CSV table of N, CA and C in Angstrom, one decimal:
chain,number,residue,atom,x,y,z
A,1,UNK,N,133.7,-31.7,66.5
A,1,UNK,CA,132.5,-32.3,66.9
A,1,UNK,C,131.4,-31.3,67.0
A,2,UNK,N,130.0,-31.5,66.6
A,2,UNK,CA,129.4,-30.5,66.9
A,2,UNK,C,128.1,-31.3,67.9
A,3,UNK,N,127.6,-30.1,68.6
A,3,UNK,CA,126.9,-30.8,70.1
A,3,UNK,C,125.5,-29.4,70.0
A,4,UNK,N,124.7,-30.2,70.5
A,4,UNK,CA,123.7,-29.6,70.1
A,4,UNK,C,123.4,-28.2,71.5
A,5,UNK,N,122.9,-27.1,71.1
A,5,UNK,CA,122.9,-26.3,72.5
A,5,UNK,C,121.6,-26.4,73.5
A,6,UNK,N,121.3,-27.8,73.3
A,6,UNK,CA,120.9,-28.4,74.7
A,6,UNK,C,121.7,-29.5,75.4
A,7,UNK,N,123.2,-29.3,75.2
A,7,UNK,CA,124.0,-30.1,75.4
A,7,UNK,C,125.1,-29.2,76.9
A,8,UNK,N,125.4,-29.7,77.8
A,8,UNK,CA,126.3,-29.5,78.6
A,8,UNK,C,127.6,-30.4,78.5
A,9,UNK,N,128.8,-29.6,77.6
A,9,UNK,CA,130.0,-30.4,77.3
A,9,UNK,C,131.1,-29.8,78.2
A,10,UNK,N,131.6,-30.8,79.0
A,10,UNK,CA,132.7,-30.4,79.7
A,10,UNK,C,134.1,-31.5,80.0
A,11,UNK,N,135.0,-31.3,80.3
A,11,UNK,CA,135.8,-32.0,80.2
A,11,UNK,C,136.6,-32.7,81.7
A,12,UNK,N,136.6,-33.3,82.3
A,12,UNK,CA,137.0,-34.2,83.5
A,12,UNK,C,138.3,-35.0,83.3
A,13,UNK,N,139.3,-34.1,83.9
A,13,UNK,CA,141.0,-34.4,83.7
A,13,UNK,C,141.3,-34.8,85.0
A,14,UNK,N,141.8,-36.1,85.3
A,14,UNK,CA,142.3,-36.9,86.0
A,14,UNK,C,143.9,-37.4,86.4
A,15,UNK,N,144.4,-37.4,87.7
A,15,UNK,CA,145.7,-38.0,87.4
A,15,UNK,C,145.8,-39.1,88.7
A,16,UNK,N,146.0,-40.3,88.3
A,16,UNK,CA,146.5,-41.6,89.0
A,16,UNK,C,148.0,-41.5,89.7
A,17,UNK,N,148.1,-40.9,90.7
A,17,UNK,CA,149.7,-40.8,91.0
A,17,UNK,C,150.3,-42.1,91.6
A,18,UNK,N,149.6,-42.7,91.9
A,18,UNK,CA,150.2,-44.2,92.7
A,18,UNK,C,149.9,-45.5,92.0
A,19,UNK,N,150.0,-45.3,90.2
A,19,UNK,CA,149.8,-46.6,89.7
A,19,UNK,C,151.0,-46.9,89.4
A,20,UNK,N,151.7,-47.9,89.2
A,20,UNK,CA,153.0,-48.4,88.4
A,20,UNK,C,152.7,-48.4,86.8
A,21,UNK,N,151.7,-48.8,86.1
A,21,UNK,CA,151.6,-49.2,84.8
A,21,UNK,C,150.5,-48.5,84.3
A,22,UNK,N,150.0,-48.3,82.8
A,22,UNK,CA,149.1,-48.0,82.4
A,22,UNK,C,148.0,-49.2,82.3
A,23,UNK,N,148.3,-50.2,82.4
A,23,UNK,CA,146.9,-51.5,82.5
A,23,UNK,C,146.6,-50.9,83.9
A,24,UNK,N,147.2,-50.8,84.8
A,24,UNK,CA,146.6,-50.4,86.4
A,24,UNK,C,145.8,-49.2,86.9
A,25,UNK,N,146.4,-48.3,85.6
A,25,UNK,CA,145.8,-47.1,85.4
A,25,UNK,C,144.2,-47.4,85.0
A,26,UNK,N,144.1,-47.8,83.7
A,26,UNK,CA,143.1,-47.9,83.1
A,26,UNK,C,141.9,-48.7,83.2
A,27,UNK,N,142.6,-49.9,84.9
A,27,UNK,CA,141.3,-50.6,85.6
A,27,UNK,C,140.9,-49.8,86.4
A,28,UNK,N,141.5,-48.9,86.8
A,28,UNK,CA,141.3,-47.9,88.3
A,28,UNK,C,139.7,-46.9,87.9
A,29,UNK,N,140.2,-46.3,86.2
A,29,UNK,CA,139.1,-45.7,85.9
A,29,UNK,C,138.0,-46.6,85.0
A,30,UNK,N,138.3,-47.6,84.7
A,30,UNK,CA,137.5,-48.2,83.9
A,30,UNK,C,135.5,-48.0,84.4
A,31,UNK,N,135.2,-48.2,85.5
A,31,UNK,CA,134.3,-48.0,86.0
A,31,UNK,C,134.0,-46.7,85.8
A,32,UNK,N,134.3,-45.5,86.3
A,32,UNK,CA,134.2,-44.1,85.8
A,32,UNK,C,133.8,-43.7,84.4
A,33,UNK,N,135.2,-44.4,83.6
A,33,UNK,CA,134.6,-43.7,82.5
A,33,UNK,C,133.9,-44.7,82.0
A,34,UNK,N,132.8,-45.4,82.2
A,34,UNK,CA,132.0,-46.4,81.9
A,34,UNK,C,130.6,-45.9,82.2
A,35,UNK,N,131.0,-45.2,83.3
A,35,UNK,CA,129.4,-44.2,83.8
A,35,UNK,C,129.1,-43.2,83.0
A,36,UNK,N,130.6,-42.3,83.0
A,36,UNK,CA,130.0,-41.0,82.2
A,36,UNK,C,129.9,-41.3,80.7
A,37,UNK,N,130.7,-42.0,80.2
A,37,UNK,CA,130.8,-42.2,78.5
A,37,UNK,C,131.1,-41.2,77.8
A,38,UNK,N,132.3,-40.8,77.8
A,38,UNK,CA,132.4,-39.7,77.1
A,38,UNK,C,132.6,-39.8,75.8
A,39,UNK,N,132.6,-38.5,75.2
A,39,UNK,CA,132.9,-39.0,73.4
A,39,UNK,C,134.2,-38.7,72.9
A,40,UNK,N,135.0,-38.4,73.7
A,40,UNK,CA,136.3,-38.9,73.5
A,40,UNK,C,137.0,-38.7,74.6
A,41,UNK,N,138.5,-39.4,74.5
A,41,UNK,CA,139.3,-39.7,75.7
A,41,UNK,C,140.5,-39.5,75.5
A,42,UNK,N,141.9,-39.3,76.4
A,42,UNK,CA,143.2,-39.1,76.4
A,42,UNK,C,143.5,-40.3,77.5
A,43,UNK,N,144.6,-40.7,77.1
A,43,UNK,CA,144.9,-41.4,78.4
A,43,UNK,C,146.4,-41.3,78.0
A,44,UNK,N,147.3,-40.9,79.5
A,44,UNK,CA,148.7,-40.9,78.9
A,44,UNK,C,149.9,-41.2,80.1
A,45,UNK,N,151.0,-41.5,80.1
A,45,UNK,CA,152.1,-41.6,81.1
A,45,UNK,C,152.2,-39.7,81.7
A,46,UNK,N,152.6,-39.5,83.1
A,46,UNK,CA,152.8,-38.4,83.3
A,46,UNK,C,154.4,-38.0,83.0
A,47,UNK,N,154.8,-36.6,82.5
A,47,UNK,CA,156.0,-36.7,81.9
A,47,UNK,C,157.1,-36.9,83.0
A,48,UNK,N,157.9,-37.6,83.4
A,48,UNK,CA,158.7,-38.3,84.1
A,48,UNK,C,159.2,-36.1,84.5
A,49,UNK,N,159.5,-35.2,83.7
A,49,UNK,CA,160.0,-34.1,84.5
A,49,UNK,C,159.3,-33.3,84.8
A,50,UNK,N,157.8,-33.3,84.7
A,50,UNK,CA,157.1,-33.0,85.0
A,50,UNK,C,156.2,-32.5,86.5
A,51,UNK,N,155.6,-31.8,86.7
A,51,UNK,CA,154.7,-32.0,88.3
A,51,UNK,C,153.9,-33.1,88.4
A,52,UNK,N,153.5,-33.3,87.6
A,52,UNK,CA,152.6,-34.6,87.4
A,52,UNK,C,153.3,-36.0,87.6
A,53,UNK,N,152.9,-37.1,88.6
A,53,UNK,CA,153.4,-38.4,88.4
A,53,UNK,C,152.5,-39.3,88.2
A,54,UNK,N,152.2,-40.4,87.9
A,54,UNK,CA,151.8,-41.2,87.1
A,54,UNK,C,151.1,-41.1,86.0
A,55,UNK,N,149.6,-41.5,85.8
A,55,UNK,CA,148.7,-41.2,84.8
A,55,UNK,C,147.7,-40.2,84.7
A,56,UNK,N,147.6,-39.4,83.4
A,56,UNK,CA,146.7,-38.6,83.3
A,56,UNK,C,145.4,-38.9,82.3
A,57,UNK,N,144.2,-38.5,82.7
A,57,UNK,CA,143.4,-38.9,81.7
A,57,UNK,C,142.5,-38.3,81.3
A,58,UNK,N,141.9,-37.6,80.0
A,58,UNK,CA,141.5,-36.1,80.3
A,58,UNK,C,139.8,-36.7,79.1
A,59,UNK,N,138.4,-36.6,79.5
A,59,UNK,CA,137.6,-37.1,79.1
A,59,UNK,C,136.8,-35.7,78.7
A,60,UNK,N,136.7,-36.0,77.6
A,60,UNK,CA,135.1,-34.6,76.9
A,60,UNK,C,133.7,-35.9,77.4
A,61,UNK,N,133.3,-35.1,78.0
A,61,UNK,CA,131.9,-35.3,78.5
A,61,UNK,C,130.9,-34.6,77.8
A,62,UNK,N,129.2,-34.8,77.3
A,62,UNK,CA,128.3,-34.8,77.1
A,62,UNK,C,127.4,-35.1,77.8
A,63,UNK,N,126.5,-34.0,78.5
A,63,UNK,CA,125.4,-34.4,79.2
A,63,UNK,C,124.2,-33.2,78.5
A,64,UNK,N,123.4,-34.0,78.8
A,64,UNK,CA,122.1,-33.2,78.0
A,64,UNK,C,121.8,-32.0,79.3
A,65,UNK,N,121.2,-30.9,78.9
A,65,UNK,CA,120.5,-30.0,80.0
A,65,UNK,C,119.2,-30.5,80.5
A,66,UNK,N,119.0,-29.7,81.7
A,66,UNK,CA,117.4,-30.2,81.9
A,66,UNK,C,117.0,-29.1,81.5
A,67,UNK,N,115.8,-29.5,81.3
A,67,UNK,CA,114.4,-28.8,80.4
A,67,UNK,C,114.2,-27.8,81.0
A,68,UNK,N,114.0,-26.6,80.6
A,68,UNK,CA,113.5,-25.7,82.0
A,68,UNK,C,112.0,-26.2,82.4
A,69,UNK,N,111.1,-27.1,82.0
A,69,UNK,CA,110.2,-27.6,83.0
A,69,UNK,C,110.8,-27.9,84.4
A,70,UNK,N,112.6,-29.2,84.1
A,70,UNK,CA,112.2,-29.5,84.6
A,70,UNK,C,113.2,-28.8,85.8
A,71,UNK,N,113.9,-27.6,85.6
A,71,UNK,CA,114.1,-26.7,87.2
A,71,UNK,C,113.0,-25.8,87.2
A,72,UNK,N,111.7,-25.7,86.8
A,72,UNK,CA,111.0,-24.2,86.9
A,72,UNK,C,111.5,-23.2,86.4
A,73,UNK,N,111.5,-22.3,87.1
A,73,UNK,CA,112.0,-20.6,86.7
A,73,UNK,C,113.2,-20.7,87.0
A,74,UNK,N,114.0,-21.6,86.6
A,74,UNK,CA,115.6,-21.6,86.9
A,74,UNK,C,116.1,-20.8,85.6
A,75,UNK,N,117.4,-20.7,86.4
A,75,UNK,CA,118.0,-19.8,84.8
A,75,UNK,C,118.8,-20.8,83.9
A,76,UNK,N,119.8,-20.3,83.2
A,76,UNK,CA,120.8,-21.1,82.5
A,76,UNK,C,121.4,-21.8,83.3
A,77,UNK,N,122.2,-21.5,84.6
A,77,UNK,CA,122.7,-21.3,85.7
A,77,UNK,C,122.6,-22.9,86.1
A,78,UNK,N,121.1,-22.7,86.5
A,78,UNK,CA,120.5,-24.1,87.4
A,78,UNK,C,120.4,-25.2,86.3
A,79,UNK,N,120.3,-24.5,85.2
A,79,UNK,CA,120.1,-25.7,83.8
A,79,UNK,C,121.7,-26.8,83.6
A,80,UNK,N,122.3,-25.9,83.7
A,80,UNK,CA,123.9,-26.3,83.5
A,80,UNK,C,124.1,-27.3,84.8
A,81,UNK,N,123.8,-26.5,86.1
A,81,UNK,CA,124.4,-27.4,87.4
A,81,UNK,C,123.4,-28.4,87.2
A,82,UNK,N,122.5,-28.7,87.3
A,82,UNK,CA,121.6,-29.5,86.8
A,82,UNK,C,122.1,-30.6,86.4
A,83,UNK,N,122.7,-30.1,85.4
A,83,UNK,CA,123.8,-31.3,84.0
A,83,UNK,C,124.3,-32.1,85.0
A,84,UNK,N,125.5,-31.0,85.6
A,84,UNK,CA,126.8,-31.4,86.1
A,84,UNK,C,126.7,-31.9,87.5
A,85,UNK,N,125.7,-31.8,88.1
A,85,UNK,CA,125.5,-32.4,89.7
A,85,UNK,C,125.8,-33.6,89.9
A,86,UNK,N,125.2,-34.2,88.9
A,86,UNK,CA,125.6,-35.9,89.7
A,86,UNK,C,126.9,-36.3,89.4
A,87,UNK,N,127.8,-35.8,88.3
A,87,UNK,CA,129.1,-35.9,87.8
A,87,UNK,C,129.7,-35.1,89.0
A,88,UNK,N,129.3,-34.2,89.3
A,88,UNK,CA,130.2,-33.4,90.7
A,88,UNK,C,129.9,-34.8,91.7
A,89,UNK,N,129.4,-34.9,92.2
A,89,UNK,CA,128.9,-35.7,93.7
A,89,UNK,C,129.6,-36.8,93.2
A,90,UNK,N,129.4,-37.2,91.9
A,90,UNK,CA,129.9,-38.8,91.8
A,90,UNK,C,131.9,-39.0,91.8
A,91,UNK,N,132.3,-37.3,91.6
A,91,UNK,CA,133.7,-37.0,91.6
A,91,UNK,C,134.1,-36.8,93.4
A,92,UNK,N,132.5,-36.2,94.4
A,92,UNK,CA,133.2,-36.1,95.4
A,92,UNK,C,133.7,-34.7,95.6
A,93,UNK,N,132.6,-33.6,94.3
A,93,UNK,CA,132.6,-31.7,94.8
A,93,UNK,C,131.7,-31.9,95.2
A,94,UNK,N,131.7,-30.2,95.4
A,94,UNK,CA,130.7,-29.8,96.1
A,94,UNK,C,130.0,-28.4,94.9
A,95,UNK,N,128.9,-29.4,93.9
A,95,UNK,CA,128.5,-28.0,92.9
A,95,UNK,C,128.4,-26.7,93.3
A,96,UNK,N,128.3,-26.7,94.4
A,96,UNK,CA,127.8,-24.8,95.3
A,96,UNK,C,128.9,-24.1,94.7
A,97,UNK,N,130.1,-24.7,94.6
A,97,UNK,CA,131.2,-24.0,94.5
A,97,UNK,C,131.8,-24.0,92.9
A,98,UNK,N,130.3,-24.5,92.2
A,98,UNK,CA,131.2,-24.4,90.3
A,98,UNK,C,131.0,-22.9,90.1
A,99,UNK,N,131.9,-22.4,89.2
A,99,UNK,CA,131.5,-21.3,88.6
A,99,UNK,C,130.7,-21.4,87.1
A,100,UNK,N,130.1,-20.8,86.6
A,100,UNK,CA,129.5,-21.5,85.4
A,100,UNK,C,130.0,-19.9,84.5
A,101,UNK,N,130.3,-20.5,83.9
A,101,UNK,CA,130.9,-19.2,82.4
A,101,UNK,C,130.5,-19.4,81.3
């Protein structure tokens, strides 16, 4: 895939540990991934010997940057959290605490 470098691409991996089925999985996040829209998706059983139980679901995300208009004299930094803020809050982090690399 190629993404333009006004693009903030990240990926939001999920695991449903208290569903029975994957139809129960996949209404749980239906709403979710309906917000963010990602451009592609995994969705899979967790491996029965695994640490993981139930479902996992692992989404490449696409969010555009803001403009440096529109943080001011922000840096890359504020450009990126910018992106990722309302996907943090809408997950229930707290951005203060992303690292950006």
């Amino acid at each position: 895939m190629r993404f333009s470098p006004d693009d903030a691409v990240f990926r939001v991996q999920l695991n449903l540990q208290q569903v029975s089925c994957a139809a129960e999985a996949l209404r749980s996040w239906l709403p979710l991934v309906s917000q963010l829209r990602p451009v592609a998706m995994e969705f899979e059983a967790a491996h029965p010997d695994g640490l993981r139980r139930g479902f996992l679901a692992d989404l490449l995300v696409v969010s555009a940057l803001a403009s440096d208009a529109a943080v001011g004299d922000g840096t890359a930094r504020d450009r990126l959290l910018s992106a990722v803020t309302p996907l943090a809050e809408r997950l229930g982090l707290d951005p203060a605490g992303f690292e950006v690399d």
